[in-house]
Coordinates of N, CA and C in Angstrom, one line a residue:
M1 N 6.8 13.7 -5.6 CA 5.7 14.5 -6.2 C 5.6 15.8 -5.5
G2 N 6.4 16.1 -4.5 CA 6.5 17.4 -3.9 C 5.5 17.6 -2.8
K3 N 4.7 16.6 -2.4 CA 3.8 16.8 -1.3 C 4.0 15.8 -0.2
R4 N 3.7 16.2 1.0 CA 3.8 15.3 2.1 C 2.8 14.2 2.1
V5 N 3.2 13.0 2.5 CA 2.3 11.9 2.6 C 2.4 11.3 4.0
T6 N 1.3 11.0 4.6 CA 1.3 10.4 6.0 C 1.4 8.9 5.8
V7 N 2.4 8.3 6.5 CA 2.6 6.9 6.5 C 2.6 6.4 7.9
E8 N 2.3 5.1 8.1 CA 2.3 4.4 9.4 C 3.4 3.5 9.6
S9 N 4.3 3.3 8.6 CA 5.4 2.4 8.8 C 6.6 2.7 7.9
F10 N 7.7 2.1 8.3 CA 8.9 2.2 7.4 C 8.6 1.7 6.0
L11 N 7.9 0.5 5.9 CA 7.6 -0.1 4.7 C 6.7 0.8 3.8
E12 N 5.8 1.5 4.4 CA 5.0 2.5 3.7 C 5.8 3.6 3.2
C13 N 6.8 4.1 3.9 CA 7.7 5.1 3.5 C 8.5 4.7 2.3
A14 N 9.0 3.4 2.3 CA 9.7 2.9 1.2 C 8.8 2.7 0.0
A15 N 7.6 2.4 0.2 CA 6.6 2.3 -1.0 C 6.4 3.6 -1.6
C16 N 6.3 4.7 -0.8 CA 6.2 6.0 -1.3 C 7.3 6.4 -2.2
Y17 N 8.5 6.0 -1.8 CA 9.7 6.2 -2.7 C 9.5 5.6 -4.0
H18 N 9.1 4.3 -4.1 CA 8.8 3.7 -5.3 C 7.8 4.4 -6.2
F19 N 6.7 4.8 -5.5 CA 5.6 5.5 -6.2 C 6.1 6.8 -6.8
D20 N 6.8 7.5 -6.0 CA 7.3 8.8 -6.4 C 8.2 8.8 -7.6
F21 N 9.0 7.8 -7.7 CA 9.9 7.7 -8.8 C 9.6 6.8 -10.0
E22 N 8.4 6.2 -9.9 CA 7.9 5.3 -11.0 C 7.3 6.2 -12.1
S23 N 7.8 6.1 -13.3 CA 7.4 7.0 -14.4 C 6.0 6.7 -14.8
S24 N 5.4 5.6 -14.5 CA 4.0 5.3 -15.0 C 2.9 5.8 -14.0
I25 N 3.4 6.4 -12.9 CA 2.4 6.9 -11.9 C 2.3 8.4 -12.0
V26 N 1.0 8.8 -12.0 CA 0.7 10.3 -12.0 C 0.7 10.8 -10.6
R27 N 0.1 10.1 -9.7 CA 0.0 10.6 -8.3 C -0.5 9.4 -7.4
F28 N -0.3 9.7 -6.1 CA -0.8 8.7 -5.1 C -1.1 9.4 -3.8
C29 N -2.0 8.7 -3.1 CA -2.3 9.3 -1.8 C -2.5 8.1 -0.7
S30 N -2.2 8.5 0.5 CA -2.3 7.5 1.6 C -3.7 7.5 2.2
Q31 N -4.0 6.3 2.8 CA -5.3 6.1 3.5 C -6.5 6.8 2.7
P32 N -6.7 6.3 1.5 CA -7.5 7.0 0.5 C -9.0 6.9 0.8
I33 N -9.5 5.7 1.1 CA -10.9 5.4 1.2 C -11.2 4.4 2.3
R34 N -12.4 4.3 2.7 CA -12.8 3.2 3.7 C -13.9 2.5 2.9
F35 N -13.8 1.2 2.9 CA -14.9 0.4 2.3 C -15.2 -0.8 3.2
S36 N -16.4 -1.4 2.9 CA -16.8 -2.6 3.6 C -16.6 -3.8 2.8
Y37 N -16.3 -4.9 3.6 CA -16.2 -6.2 3.0 C -16.8 -7.2 3.9
C38 N -17.2 -8.4 3.4 CA -17.8 -9.4 4.2 C -16.9 -10.6 4.4
L39 N -16.8 -11.0 5.7 CA -15.9 -12.2 6.0 C -16.6 -13.0 7.1
N40 N -16.8 -14.3 6.8 CA -17.5 -15.2 7.7 C -18.9 -14.7 8.1
G41 N -19.6 -14.1 7.2 CA -21.0 -13.6 7.4 C -21.0 -12.3 8.2
K42 N -19.9 -11.7 8.5 CA -19.9 -10.4 9.2 C -19.3 -9.3 8.3
T43 N -19.8 -8.1 8.4 CA -19.4 -6.9 7.7 C -18.2 -6.2 8.4
H44 N -17.2 -6.0 7.8 CA -16.0 -5.3 8.3 C -15.7 -4.1 7.5
T45 N -15.0 -3.1 8.1 CA -14.5 -2.0 7.3 C -13.0 -2.1 7.1
Y46 N -12.5 -1.5 6.1 CA -11.1 -1.6 5.7 C -10.6 -0.3 5.1
V47 N -9.4 0.2 5.4 CA -8.8 1.3 4.8 C -7.4 0.9 4.2
P48 N -7.3 0.8 2.8 CA -6.0 0.4 2.2 C -5.0 1.5 2.4
D49 N -3.7 1.1 2.3 CA -2.7 2.1 2.5 C -2.6 3.2 1.5
F50 N -2.8 2.8 0.2 CA -2.6 3.8 -0.9 C -3.6 3.6 -2.0
L51 N -3.8 4.7 -2.7 CA -4.5 4.8 -4.0 C -3.5 5.4 -4.9
V52 N -3.3 4.7 -6.0 CA -2.3 5.1 -7.0 C -3.0 5.3 -8.4
Q53 N -2.8 6.5 -9.0 CA -3.3 6.7 -10.3 C -2.2 6.6 -11.3
F54 N -2.4 5.8 -12.4 CA -1.4 5.6 -13.4 C -1.7 6.5 -14.6
Y55 N -0.7 6.8 -15.5 CA -1.0 7.6 -16.7 C -1.9 6.9 -17.6
T56 N -2.2 5.6 -17.5 CA -3.1 4.9 -18.4 C -4.6 5.2 -18.0
G57 N -4.7 5.9 -16.8 CA -6.1 6.2 -16.3 C -6.5 5.2 -15.3
V58 N -5.8 4.2 -15.1 CA -6.1 3.2 -14.1 C -5.8 3.7 -12.7
F59 N -6.7 3.3 -11.8 CA -6.5 3.6 -10.3 C -6.4 2.2 -9.7
K60 N -5.4 2.1 -8.7 CA -5.2 0.8 -8.1 C -5.0 1.1 -6.6
L61 N -5.6 0.3 -5.7 CA -5.3 0.3 -4.3 C -4.2 -0.6 -3.9
Y62 N -3.4 -0.2 -2.9 CA -2.3 -1.0 -2.4 C -2.3 -1.1 -0.9
E63 N -2.0 -2.3 -0.5 CA -1.8 -2.6 1.0 C -0.3 -3.0 1.1
V64 N 0.4 -2.4 2.0 CA 1.8 -2.7 2.3 C 1.9 -3.5 3.5
K65 N 2.6 -4.7 3.4 CA 2.7 -5.6 4.5 C 4.1 -6.2 4.5
S66 N 4.6 -6.5 5.7 CA 5.8 -7.3 5.9 C 5.6 -8.7 5.3
D67 N 6.7 -9.3 5.0 CA 6.6 -10.7 4.5 C 6.0 -11.6 5.6
M68 N 6.4 -11.4 6.8 CA 5.9 -12.2 7.9 C 4.4 -12.0 8.1
E69 N 4.0 -10.8 8.1 CA 2.5 -10.5 8.3 C 1.7 -11.1 7.1
S70 N 2.2 -10.9 5.9 CA 1.4 -11.3 4.8 C 1.4 -12.9 4.6
S71 N 2.2 -13.6 5.3 CA 2.3 -15.0 5.2 C 1.4 -15.7 6.2
K72 N 0.8 -15.0 7.1 CA 0.0 -15.5 8.2 C -1.4 -16.0 7.6
E73 N -1.9 -17.1 8.0 CA -3.1 -17.7 7.5 C -4.3 -16.7 7.7
E74 N -4.4 -16.1 8.9 CA -5.5 -15.1 9.2 C -5.4 -14.0 8.2
F75 N -4.2 -13.5 7.9 CA -4.2 -12.4 6.9 C -4.7 -12.9 5.5
Q76 N -4.2 -14.0 5.1 CA -4.6 -14.6 3.8 C -6.1 -14.7 3.7
C77 N -6.8 -15.2 4.7 CA -8.2 -15.3 4.7 C -8.9 -14.0 4.5
G78 N -8.5 -13.0 5.4 CA -9.1 -11.7 5.3 C -8.8 -11.0 4.0
W79 N -7.6 -11.2 3.5 CA -7.1 -10.5 2.3 C -8.0 -10.8 1.1
K80 N -8.4 -12.1 0.9 CA -9.3 -12.4 -0.2 C -10.6 -11.7 -0.1
A81 N -11.1 -11.5 1.1 CA -12.4 -10.8 1.3 C -12.2 -9.3 0.9
K82 N -11.1 -8.7 1.3 CA -10.8 -7.3 1.0 C -10.6 -7.1 -0.5
V83 N -9.9 -8.0 -1.1 CA -9.8 -7.9 -2.6 C -11.2 -7.9 -3.3
Q84 N -12.0 -8.8 -2.8 CA -13.4 -8.9 -3.4 C -14.2 -7.6 -3.1
G85 N -14.0 -7.0 -1.9 CA -14.7 -5.8 -1.6 C -14.2 -4.6 -2.5
A86 N -12.9 -4.6 -2.8 CA -12.4 -3.5 -3.7 C -12.9 -3.8 -5.1
F87 N -13.0 -5.0 -5.5 CA -13.5 -5.4 -6.8 C -14.9 -4.9 -7.0
E88 N -15.7 -5.0 -6.0 CA -17.1 -4.6 -6.0 C -17.2 -3.1 -6.2
L89 N -16.2 -2.4 -5.8 CA -16.1 -0.9 -6.0 C -15.5 -0.5 -7.4
G90 N -15.1 -1.6 -8.1 CA -14.5 -1.3 -9.4 C -13.0 -1.0 -9.4
L91 N -12.4 -1.4 -8.2 CA -10.9 -1.2 -8.0 C -10.2 -2.5 -7.8
E92 N -8.9 -2.5 -8.2 CA -8.1 -3.6 -7.9 C -7.3 -3.3 -6.7
L93 N -7.2 -4.3 -5.8 CA -6.4 -4.1 -4.5 C -5.2 -5.1 -4.6
E94 N -4.0 -4.5 -4.5 CA -2.8 -5.3 -4.7 C -2.0 -5.2 -3.4
L95 N -1.4 -6.4 -3.1 CA -0.5 -6.5 -1.9 C 0.9 -6.1 -2.3
A96 N 1.5 -5.2 -1.7 CA 2.9 -4.8 -1.9 C 3.7 -5.4 -0.7
K97 N 4.5 -6.5 -0.9 CA 5.2 -7.1 0.1 C 6.6 -6.5 0.3
E98 N 7.1 -6.7 1.5 CA 8.4 -6.2 1.9 C 9.5 -6.5 0.9
E99 N 9.5 -7.8 0.5 CA 10.6 -8.2 -0.5 C 10.5 -7.4 -1.8
E100 N 9.3 -7.0 -2.2 CA 9.2 -6.2 -3.4 C 9.5 -4.8 -3.2
I101 N 9.5 -4.3 -2.0 CA 9.7 -2.9 -1.8 C 11.1 -2.5 -1.4
L102 N 11.7 -3.3 -0.6 CA 13.0 -2.9 0.0 C 14.2 -3.3 -0.9
D103 N 15.1 -2.5 -1.0 CA 16.4 -2.8 -1.6 C 17.4 -1.8 -0.9
E104 N 18.7 -1.9 -1.1 CA 19.6 -1.1 -0.4 C 19.5 0.4 -0.6
V105 N 19.2 0.8 -1.9 CA 19.1 2.2 -2.2 C 17.9 2.8 -1.4
I106 N 16.8 2.1 -1.5 CA 15.6 2.7 -0.8 C 15.8 2.6 0.7
L107 N 16.3 1.6 1.2 CA 16.6 1.5 2.7 C 17.5 2.6 3.1
S108 N 18.5 2.9 2.4 CA 19.4 4.0 2.8 C 18.7 5.3 2.7
F109 N 17.9 5.5 1.6 CA 17.2 6.8 1.5 C 16.2 7.0 2.6
C110 N 15.5 6.0 3.0 CA 14.4 6.2 4.0 C 15.1 6.4 5.4
I111 N 16.1 5.7 5.7 CA 16.8 5.9 6.9 C 17.3 7.3 7.0
D112 N 17.9 7.9 5.9 CA 18.4 9.2 5.9 C 17.2 10.2 6.1
M113 N 16.1 9.9 5.5 CA 15.0 10.8 5.5 C 14.4 10.8 7.0
L114 N 14.2 9.6 7.6 CA 13.7 9.5 8.9 C 14.6 10.2 9.9
Q115 N 15.9 10.1 9.7 CA 16.9 10.8 10.6 C 16.7 12.3 10.5
E116 N 16.5 12.8 9.3 CA 16.3 14.2 9.2 C 15.0 14.7 9.9
M117 N 14.0 13.9 9.9 CA 12.8 14.3 10.5 C 12.8 14.3 12.0
T118 N 13.7 13.6 12.6 CA 13.8 13.5 14.1 C 14.8 14.5 14.7

């Protein structure tokens, strides 16, 4: 999309590649909003990795996680609360897992890009 996006991980970089070349996406941004959610009677704040706008007019939040991280019980418990918090804002929060993001083409592209940046 021609603009720089700040990412915190290799997986987020690979997700940007998907977003950038997905024809149904108008634009996306990283670390878009901070919102509150409730878990075990306590209020927490959360910042999703991306906000994506689709040509249909739909906006969707994404969290990018490794397969290992997303399979942990503590993540699953907190995840449900975060999804509910996004829902209360009128947004869908979707988990983008490692297995859905990575393939050889993207892996090779991101490695090349990171090497150019160093």
